Coordinates of C-alpha atoms in Angstrom, one line a residue:
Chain A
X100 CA -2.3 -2.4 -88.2
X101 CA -1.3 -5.7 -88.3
X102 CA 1.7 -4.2 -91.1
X103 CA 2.8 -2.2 -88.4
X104 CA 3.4 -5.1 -85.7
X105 CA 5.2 -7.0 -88.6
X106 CA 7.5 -4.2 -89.6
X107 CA 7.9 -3.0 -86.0
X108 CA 8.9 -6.7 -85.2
X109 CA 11.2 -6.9 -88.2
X110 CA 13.2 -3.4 -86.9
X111 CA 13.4 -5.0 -83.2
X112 CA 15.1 -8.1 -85.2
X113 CA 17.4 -5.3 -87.0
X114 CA 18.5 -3.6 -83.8
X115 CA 18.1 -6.5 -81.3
X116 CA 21.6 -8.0 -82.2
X117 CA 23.0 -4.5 -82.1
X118 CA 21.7 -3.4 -78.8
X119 CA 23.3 -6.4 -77.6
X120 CA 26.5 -6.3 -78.7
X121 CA 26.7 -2.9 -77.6
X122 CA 25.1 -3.3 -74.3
X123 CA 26.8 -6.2 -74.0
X124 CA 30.6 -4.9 -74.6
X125 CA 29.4 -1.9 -72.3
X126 CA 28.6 -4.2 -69.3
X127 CA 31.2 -6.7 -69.5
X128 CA 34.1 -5.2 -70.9
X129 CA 33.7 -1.4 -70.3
X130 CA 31.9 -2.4 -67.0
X131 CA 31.0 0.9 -66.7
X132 CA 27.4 2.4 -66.2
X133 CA 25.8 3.9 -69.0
X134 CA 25.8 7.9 -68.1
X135 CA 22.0 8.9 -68.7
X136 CA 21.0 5.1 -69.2
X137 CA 17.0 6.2 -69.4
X138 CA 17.6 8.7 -72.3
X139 CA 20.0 6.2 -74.3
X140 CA 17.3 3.8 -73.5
X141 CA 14.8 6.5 -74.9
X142 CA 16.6 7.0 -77.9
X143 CA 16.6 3.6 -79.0
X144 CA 13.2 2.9 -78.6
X145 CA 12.4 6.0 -80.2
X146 CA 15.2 4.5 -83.3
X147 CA 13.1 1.6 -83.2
X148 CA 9.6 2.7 -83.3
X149 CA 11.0 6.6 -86.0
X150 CA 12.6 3.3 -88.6
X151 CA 9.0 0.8 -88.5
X152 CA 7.1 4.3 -89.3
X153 CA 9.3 5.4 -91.7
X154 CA 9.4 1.7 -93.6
X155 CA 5.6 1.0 -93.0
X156 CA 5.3 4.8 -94.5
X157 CA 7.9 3.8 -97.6
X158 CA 6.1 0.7 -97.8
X159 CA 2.3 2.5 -98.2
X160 CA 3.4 5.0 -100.6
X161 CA 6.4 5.5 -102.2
X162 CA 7.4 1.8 -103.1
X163 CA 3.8 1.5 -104.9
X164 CA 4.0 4.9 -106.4
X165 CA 8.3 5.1 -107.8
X166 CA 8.2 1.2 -108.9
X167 CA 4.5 1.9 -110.9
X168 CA 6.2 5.2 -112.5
X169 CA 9.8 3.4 -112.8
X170 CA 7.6 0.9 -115.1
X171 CA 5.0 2.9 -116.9
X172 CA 7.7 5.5 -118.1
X173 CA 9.7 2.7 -119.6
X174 CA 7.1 0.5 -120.9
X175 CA 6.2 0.0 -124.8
X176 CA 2.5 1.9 -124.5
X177 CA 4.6 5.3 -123.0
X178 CA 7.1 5.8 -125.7
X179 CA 6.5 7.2 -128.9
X180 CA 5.2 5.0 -131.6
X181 CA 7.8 3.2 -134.2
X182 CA 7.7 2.2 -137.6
X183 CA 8.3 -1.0 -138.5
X184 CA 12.1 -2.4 -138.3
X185 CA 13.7 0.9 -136.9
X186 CA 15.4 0.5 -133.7
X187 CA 14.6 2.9 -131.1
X188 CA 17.1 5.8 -129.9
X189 CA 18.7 5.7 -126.8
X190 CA 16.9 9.5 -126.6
X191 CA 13.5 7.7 -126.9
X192 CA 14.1 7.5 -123.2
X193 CA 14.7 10.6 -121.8
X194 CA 11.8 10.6 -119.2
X195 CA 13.4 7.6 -118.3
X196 CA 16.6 9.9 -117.3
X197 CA 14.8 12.8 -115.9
X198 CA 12.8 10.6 -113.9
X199 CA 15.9 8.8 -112.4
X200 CA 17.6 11.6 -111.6
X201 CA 15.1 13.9 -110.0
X202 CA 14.5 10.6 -108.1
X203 CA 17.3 9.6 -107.1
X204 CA 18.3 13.4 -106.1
X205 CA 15.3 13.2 -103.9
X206 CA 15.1 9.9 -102.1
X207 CA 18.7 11.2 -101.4
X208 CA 18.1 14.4 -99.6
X209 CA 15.1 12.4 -97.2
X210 CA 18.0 9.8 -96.4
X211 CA 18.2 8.9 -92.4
X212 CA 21.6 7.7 -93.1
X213 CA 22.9 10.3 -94.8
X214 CA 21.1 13.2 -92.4
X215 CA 23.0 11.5 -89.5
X216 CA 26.2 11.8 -91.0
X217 CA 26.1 15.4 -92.5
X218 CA 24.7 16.5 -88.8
X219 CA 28.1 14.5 -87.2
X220 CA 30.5 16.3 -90.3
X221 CA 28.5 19.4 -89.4
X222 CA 29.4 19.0 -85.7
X223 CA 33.7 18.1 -86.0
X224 CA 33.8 20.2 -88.5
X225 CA 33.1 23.2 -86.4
X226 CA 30.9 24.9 -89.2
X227 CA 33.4 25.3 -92.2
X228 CA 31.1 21.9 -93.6
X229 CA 27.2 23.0 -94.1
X230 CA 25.3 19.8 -93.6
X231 CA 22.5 21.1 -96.2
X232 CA 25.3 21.5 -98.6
X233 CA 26.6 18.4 -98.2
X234 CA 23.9 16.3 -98.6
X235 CA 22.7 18.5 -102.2
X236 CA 26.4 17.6 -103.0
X237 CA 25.5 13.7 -102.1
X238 CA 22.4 14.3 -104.5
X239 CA 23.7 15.4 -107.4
X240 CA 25.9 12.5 -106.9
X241 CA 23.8 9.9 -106.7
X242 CA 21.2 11.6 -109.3
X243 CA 24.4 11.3 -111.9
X244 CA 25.0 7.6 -111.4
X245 CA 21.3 6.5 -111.0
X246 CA 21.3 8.1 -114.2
X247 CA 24.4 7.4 -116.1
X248 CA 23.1 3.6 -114.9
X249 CA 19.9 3.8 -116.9
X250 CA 21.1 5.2 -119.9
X251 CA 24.2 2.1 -119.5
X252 CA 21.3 -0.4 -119.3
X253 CA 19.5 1.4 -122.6
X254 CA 22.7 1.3 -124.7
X255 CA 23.9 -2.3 -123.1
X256 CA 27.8 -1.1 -122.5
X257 CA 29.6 -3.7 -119.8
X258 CA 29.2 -1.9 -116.1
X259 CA 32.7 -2.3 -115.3
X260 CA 34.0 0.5 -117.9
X261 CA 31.5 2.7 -116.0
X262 CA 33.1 1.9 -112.7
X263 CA 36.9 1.8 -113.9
X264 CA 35.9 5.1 -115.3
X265 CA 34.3 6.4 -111.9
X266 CA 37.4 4.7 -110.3
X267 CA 40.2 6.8 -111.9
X268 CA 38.2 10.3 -111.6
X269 CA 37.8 9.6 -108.2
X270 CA 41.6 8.5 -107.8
X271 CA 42.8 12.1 -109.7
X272 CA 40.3 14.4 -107.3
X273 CA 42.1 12.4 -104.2
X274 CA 45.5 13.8 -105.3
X275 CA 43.6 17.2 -105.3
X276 CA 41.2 17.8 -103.1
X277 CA 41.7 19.4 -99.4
X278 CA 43.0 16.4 -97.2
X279 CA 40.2 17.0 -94.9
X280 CA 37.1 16.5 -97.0
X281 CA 38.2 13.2 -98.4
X282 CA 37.6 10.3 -96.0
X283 CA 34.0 12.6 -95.4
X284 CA 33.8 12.1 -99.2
X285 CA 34.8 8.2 -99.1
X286 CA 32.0 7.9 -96.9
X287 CA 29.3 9.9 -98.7
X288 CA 28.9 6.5 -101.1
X289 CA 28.6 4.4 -98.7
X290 CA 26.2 5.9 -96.9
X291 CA 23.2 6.9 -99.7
X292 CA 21.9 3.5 -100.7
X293 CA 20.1 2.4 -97.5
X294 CA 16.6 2.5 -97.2
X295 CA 14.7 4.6 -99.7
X296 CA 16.9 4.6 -102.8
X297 CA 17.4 1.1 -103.2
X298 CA 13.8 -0.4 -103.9
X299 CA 13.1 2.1 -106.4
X300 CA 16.4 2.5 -108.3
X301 CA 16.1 -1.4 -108.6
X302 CA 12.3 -1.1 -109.6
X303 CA 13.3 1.3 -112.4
X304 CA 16.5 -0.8 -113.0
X305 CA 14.4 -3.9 -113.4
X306 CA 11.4 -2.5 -115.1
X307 CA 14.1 -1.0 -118.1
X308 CA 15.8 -4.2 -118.6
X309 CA 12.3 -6.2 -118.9
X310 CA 11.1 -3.5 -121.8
X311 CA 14.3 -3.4 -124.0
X312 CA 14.7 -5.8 -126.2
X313 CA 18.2 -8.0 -125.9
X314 CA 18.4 -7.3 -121.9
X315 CA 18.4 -9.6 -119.5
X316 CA 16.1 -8.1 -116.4
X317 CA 18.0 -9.9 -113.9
X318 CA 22.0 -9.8 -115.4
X319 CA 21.2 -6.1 -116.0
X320 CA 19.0 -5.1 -113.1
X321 CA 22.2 -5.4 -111.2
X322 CA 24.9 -2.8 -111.2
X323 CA 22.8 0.4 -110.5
X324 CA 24.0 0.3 -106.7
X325 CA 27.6 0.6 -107.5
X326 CA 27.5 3.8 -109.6
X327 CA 25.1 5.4 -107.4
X328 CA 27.6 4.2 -104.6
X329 CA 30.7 5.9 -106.7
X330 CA 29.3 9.4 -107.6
X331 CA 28.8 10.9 -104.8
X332 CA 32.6 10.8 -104.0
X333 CA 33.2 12.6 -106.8
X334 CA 30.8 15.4 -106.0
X335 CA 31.4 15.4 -102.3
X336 CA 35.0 16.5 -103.3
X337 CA 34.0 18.8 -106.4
X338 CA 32.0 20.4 -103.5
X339 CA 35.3 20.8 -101.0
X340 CA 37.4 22.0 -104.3
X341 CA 35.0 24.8 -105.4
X342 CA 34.2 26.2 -101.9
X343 CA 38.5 26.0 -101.0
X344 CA 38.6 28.3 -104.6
X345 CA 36.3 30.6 -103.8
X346 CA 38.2 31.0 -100.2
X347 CA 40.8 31.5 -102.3
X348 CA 39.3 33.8 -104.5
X349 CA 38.3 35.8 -101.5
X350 CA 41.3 35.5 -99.4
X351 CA 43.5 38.7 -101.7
X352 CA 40.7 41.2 -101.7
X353 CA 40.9 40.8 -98.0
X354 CA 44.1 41.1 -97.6
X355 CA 44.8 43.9 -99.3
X356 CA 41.8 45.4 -97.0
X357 CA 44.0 45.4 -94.4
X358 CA 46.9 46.6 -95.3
X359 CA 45.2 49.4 -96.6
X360 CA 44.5 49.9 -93.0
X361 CA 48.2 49.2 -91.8
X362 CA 49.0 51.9 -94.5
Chain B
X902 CA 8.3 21.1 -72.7
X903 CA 12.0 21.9 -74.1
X904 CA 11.6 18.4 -75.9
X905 CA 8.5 19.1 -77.7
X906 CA 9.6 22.3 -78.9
X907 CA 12.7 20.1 -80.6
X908 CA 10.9 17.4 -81.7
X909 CA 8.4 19.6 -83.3
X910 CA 11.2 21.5 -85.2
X911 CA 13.0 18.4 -86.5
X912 CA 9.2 17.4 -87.6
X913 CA 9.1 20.7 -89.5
X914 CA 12.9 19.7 -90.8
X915 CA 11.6 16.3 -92.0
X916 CA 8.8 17.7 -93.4
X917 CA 11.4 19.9 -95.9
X918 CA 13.1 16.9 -96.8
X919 CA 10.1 15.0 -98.1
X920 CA 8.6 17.8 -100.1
X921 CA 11.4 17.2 -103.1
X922 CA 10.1 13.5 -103.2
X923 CA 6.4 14.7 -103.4
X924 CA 6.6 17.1 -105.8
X925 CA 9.0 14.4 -108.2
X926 CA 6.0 12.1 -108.0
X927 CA 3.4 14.9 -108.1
X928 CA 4.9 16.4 -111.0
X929 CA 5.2 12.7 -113.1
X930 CA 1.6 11.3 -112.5
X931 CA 0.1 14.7 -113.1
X932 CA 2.3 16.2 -115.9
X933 CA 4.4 13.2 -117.9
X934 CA 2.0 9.5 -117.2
X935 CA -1.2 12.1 -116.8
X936 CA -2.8 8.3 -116.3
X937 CA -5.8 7.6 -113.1
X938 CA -4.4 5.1 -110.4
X939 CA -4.7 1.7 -110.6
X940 CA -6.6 0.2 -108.1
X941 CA -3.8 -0.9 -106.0
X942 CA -2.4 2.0 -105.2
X943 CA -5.0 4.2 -103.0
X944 CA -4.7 8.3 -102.7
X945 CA -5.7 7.7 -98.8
X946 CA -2.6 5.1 -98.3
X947 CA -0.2 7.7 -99.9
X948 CA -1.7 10.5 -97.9
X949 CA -1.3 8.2 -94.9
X950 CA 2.1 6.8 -96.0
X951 CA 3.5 10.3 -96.1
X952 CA 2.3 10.8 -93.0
X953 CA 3.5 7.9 -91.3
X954 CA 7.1 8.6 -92.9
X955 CA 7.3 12.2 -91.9
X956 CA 6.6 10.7 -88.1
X957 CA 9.4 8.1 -88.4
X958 CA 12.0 10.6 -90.0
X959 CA 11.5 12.7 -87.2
X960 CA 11.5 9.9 -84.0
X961 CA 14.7 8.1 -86.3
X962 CA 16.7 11.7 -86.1
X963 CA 15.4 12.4 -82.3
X964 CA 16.2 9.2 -81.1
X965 CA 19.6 8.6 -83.1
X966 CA 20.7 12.2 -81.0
X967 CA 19.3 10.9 -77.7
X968 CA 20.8 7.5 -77.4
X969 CA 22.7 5.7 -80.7
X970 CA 25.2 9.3 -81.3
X971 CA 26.4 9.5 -77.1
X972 CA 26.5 5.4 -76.6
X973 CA 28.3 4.9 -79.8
X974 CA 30.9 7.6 -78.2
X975 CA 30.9 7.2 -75.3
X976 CA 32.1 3.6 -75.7
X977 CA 34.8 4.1 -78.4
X978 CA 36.1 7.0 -75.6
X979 CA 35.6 4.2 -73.1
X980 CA 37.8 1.9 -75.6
X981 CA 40.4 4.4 -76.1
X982 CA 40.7 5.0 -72.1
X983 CA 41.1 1.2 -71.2
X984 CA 43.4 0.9 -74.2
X985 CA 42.8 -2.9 -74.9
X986 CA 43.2 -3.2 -78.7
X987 CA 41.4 -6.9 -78.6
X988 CA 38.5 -5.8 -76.9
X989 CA 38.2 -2.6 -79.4
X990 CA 39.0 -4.7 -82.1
X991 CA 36.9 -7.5 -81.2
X992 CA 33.8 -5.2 -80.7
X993 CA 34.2 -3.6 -84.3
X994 CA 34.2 -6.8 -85.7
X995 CA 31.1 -8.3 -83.7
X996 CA 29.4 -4.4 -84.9
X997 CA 30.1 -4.9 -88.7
X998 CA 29.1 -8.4 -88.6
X999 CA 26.1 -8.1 -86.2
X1000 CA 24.7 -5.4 -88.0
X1001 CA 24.8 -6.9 -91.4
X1002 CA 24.1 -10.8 -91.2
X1003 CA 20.4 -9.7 -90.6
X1004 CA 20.1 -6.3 -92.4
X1005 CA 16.5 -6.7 -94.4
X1006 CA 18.3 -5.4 -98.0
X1007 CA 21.4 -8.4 -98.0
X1008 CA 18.7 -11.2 -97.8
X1009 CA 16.4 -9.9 -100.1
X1010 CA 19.9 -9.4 -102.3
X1011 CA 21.7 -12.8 -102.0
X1012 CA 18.4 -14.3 -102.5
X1013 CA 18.0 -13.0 -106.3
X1014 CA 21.7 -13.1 -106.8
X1015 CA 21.5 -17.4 -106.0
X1016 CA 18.4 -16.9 -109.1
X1017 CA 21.1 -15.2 -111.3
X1018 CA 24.2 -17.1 -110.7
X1019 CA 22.0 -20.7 -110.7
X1020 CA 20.6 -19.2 -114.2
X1021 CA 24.4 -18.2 -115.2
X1022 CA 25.4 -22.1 -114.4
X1023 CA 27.7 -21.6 -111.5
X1024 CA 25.3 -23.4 -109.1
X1025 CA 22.6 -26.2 -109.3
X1026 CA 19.4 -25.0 -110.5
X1027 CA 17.8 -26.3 -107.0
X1028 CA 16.5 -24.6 -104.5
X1029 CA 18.6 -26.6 -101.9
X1030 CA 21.7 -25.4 -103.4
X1031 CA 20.0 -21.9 -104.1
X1032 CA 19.7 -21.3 -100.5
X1033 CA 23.1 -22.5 -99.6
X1034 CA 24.5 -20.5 -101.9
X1035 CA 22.7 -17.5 -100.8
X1036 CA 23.2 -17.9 -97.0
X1037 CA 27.3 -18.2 -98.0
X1038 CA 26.6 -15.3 -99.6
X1039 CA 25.0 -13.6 -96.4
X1040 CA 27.9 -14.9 -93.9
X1041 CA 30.9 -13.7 -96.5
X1042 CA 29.4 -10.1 -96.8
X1043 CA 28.6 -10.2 -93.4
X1044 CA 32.2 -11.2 -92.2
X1045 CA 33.6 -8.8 -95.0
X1046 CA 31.9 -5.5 -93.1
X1047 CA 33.4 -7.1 -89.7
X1048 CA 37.1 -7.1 -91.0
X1049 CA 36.0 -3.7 -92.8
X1050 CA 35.3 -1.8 -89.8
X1051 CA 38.1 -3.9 -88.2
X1052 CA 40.4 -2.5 -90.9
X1053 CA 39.2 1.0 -90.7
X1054 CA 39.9 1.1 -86.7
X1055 CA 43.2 -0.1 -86.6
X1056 CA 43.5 2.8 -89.4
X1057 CA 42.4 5.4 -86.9
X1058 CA 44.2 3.9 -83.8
X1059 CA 47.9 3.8 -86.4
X1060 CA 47.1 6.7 -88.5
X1061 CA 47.4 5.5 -91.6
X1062 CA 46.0 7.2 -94.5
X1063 CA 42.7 6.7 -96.0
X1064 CA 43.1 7.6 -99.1
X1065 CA 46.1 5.0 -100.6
X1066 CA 44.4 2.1 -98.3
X1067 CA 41.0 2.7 -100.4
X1068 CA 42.8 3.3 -103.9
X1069 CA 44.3 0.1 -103.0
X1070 CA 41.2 -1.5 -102.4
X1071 CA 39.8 -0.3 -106.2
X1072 CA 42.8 -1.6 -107.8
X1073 CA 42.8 -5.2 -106.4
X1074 CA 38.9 -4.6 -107.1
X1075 CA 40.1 -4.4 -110.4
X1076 CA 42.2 -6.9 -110.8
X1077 CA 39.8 -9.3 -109.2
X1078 CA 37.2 -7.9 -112.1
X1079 CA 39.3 -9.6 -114.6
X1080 CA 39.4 -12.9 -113.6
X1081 CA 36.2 -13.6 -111.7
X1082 CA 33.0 -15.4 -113.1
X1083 CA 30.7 -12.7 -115.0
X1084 CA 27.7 -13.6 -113.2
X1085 CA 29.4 -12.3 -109.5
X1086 CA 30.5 -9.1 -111.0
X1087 CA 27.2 -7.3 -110.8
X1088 CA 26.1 -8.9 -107.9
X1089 CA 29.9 -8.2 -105.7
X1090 CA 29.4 -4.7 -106.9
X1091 CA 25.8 -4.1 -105.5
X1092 CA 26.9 -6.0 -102.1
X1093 CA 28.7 -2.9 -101.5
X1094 CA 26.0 -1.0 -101.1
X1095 CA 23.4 -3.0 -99.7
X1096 CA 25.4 -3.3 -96.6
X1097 CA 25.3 0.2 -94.8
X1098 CA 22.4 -0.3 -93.2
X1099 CA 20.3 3.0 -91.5
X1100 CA 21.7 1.9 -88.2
X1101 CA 24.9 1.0 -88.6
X1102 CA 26.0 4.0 -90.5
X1103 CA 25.4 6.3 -87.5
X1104 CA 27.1 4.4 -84.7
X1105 CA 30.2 3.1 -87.2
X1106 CA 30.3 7.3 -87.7
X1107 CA 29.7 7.7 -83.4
X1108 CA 32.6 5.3 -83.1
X1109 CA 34.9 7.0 -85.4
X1110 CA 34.5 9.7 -84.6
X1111 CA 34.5 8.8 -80.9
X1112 CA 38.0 7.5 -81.0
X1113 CA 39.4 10.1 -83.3
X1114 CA 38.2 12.7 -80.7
X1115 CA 39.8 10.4 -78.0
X1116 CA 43.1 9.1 -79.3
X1117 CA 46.0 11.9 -78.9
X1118 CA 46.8 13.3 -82.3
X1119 CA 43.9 12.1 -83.6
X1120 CA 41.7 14.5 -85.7
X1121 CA 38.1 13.6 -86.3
X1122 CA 37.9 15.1 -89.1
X1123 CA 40.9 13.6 -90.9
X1124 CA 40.4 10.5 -88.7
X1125 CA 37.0 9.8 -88.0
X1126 CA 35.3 9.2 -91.3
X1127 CA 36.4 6.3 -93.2
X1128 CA 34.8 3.6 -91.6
X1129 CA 31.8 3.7 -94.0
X1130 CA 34.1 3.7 -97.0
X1131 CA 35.7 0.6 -96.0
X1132 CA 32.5 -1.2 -95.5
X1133 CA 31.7 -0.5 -99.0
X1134 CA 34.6 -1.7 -100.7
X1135 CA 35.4 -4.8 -98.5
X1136 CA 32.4 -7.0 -99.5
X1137 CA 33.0 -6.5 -103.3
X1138 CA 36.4 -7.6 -102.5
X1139 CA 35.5 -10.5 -100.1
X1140 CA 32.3 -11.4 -103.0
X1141 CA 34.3 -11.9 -106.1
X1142 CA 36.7 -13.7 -104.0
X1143 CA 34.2 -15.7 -103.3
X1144 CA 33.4 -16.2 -106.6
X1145 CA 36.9 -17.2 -107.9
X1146 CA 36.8 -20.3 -105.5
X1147 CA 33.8 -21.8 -106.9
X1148 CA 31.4 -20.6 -104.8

């Protein structure tokens, strides 16, 4: 109980300076009423008390549960014994990789961020964007970085090849994606890492760079966030690419439908 | 009565998004660790964890539809109507910077990014100048997500394109790689991320989206996403700037 009031006074300290720079602007500036004030008001109380749940919820089981597996799958007494003076495979680990990418796929899909946005793309885009799609798209994403981060931490390569790399894939699907998906697609990176995936990805992040030999738990522990952040783009617009070429795909069969029926 | 019914459906819809979590967990403890639980982690917390997160996914959603979506809207329409540029401008500044000086994930951040850099050598190894450096930290992140969304509506209101303005951004990114202090590379990197807090990414989207949908020749689609993306560049930009001037 007493978690609760902490948390639930931690979220009023969150939103507080928000709801009064809104309000504010709204009353001085805008000097306007607020059309249906007392469900606006409803909604945020129902923001503030939905986000204390949620984190006292996060907080009782899954922190406890992903950092405890993040460190038992990558600690000395889980991997396979070695003889003396060999040096361990990077494929020693591969738990390690499954376990950070059905993770990360999966914090990603229960993401409050991320479900508000697809049901907003879902909304402009008048249907053509399936919000469910989009956030497996966003998944995938973010499973493939979490991932491609744990197995950079295992083989001790620089991050910034990693994110020059991401960089330039992301620069060549611009030039040939559908115009409309891609400031969707910006977005999509931005918006993953909030509130579940980042305790855990760090846990795991932290908990492999304290078992391997040679890496430094706190250099290393860093740099998972950016490639999570930088995947997803590339998937969000894989996703727009493959569904424009199977329009496209479609699109003669059709055609030739009706002229079959001019004829 | 109308409201239960939707409440209960978007408790079903929360319930589906949780169940891939569970069943990772379920399948690791049971399958791959196959080891008892210590005794800090109780099966009647997770039980009542789940629980409690299934309850908060659903009010979050609810209440993000009811009042954070139409205010966030109706004020960027509100904006677009009255047509003052420094009010707007000045409001998505205050928004980006409000919303992330006190976001929960940037203090725990800059607080184990001052252990890193004080370790690297940049800093004193004292907590005095740990904590300055960490609140610097705080207000240049902070200011960075202010001038991003500040950035990102003077895009919408000009019509510029996204796409070159965030390439840009990755190339001076870049460039910036190459000559700042090793220790503030991970660190500006992650500060990207850490920012977007689970409030602020719905009402930057409402007030995109807003003004796209108000602004003549504007399409929301096109138009309205973007802000986001800016406020997840600018601080790694704004940080290893940071870090070039000595800290």
């Amino acid at each position: 109980m007493n978690d609760f009031i902490q948390i639930l006074f931690d979220t009023l300290l969150d939103i507080l300076p928000i709801a009064a720079i809104i309000f504010g602007f709204q009353y001085l500036v805008i000097r306007r009423k607020v059309k249906n004030l007392p469900a606006v008001l409803a909604g945020f109380v129902m923001v503030l008390f939905g986000l204390a749940f949620f984190l006292l919820g996060l907080e009782k089981a899954l922190f406890p549960m992903g950092t405890l597996m993040a460190e038992q799958l990558s600690s000395h007494d889980f991997l396979p014994a070695l003889a003396d003076g060999i040096q361990r495979h990077w494929t020693d680990y591969y738990w390690v990789y499954i376990f950070a990418f059905t993770i990360g796929a999966s914090t990603t899909i229960a993401e409050p961020s991320l479900i508000a946005v697809s049901i907003k793309a879902g909304e402009i885009s008048g249907g053509t964007i399936n919000p469910m799609m989009l956030r497996i798209a966003v998944a995938l994403g973010m499973a493939f970085g979490i991932t491609l981060g744990t197995w950079r931490i295992v083989m001790g390569y620089p991050l910034q090849w990693f994110v020059l790399g991401a960089y330039i894939l992301v620069i060549i699907q611009t030039l040939r994606s559908p115009k409309s998906i891609i400031p969707l697609a910006f977005d999509s990176g931005g918006v993953t890492t909030s509130t579940i995936t980042v305790p855990i990805i760090a846990a795991l992040g932290l908990g492999l760079a304290s078992s391997i030999p040679g890496r430094s738990p706190i250099m290393d522990g860093f740099g998972m966030i950016a490639l999570a952040c930088l995947f997803p783009i590339i998937t969000v617009m894989g996703y727009a690419q493959i569904a424009e070429w199977l329009e496209k795909r479609k699109q003669p069969s059709t055609t030739s439908v009706e002229h079959q029926h001019n004829g | 009565m109308e409201f239960a019914l939707t409440l209960l459906r978007q408790a079903r819809d929360s319930l589906r998004d949780l169940a891939p979590v569970v069943l990772v967990i379920g399948f690791f403890q049971l399958v791959v660790i196959r080891q008892p639980l210590p005794d800090s982690v109780q099966l009647f917390d997770l039980v009542s964890g789940l629980i409690f997160v299934v309850i908060g996914l659903t009010l979050f959603i609810k209440g993000l539809q009811l009042g954070l979506f139409p205010i966030g809207e109706s004020l960027a329409q509100a904006f677009a109507r009255k047509g003052s540029v420094f009010w707007l401008l000045l409001f998505s500044f205050a928004l980006g910077f409000g919303s992330t000086v006190a976001e929960p994930a940037l203090i725990a951040v800059a607080a184990k990014a001052a252990e890193v850099v004080a370790e690297g050598g940049l800093i004193l190894n004292t907590p005095e100048a740990q904590s300055a450096f960490a609140f610097n930290l705080r207000m240049v992140v902070a200011a960075s997500v202010g001038t991003a969304v500040v950035v990102g509506v003077l895009r919408i209101l000009k019509g510029w394109p996204l796409h070159l303005m965030i390439i840009g951004g990755y190339v001076l990114v870049l460039l910036l790689t190459l000559v700042a202090p090793d220790a503030m590379i991970g660190i500006a990197y992650d500060s990207g991320g850490v920012t977007t807090s689970t409030i602020t990414v719905p009402l930057v989207t409402a007030l995109g989206v807003g003004l796209a949908t108000a602004i003549k020749g504007r399409n929301p689609m096109l138009d309205g996403f973007g802000l986001i993306a800016f406020a997840s560049v600018m601080p790694i930009i704004f940080v290893l700037i940071f870090g070039l001037l000595g800290v």
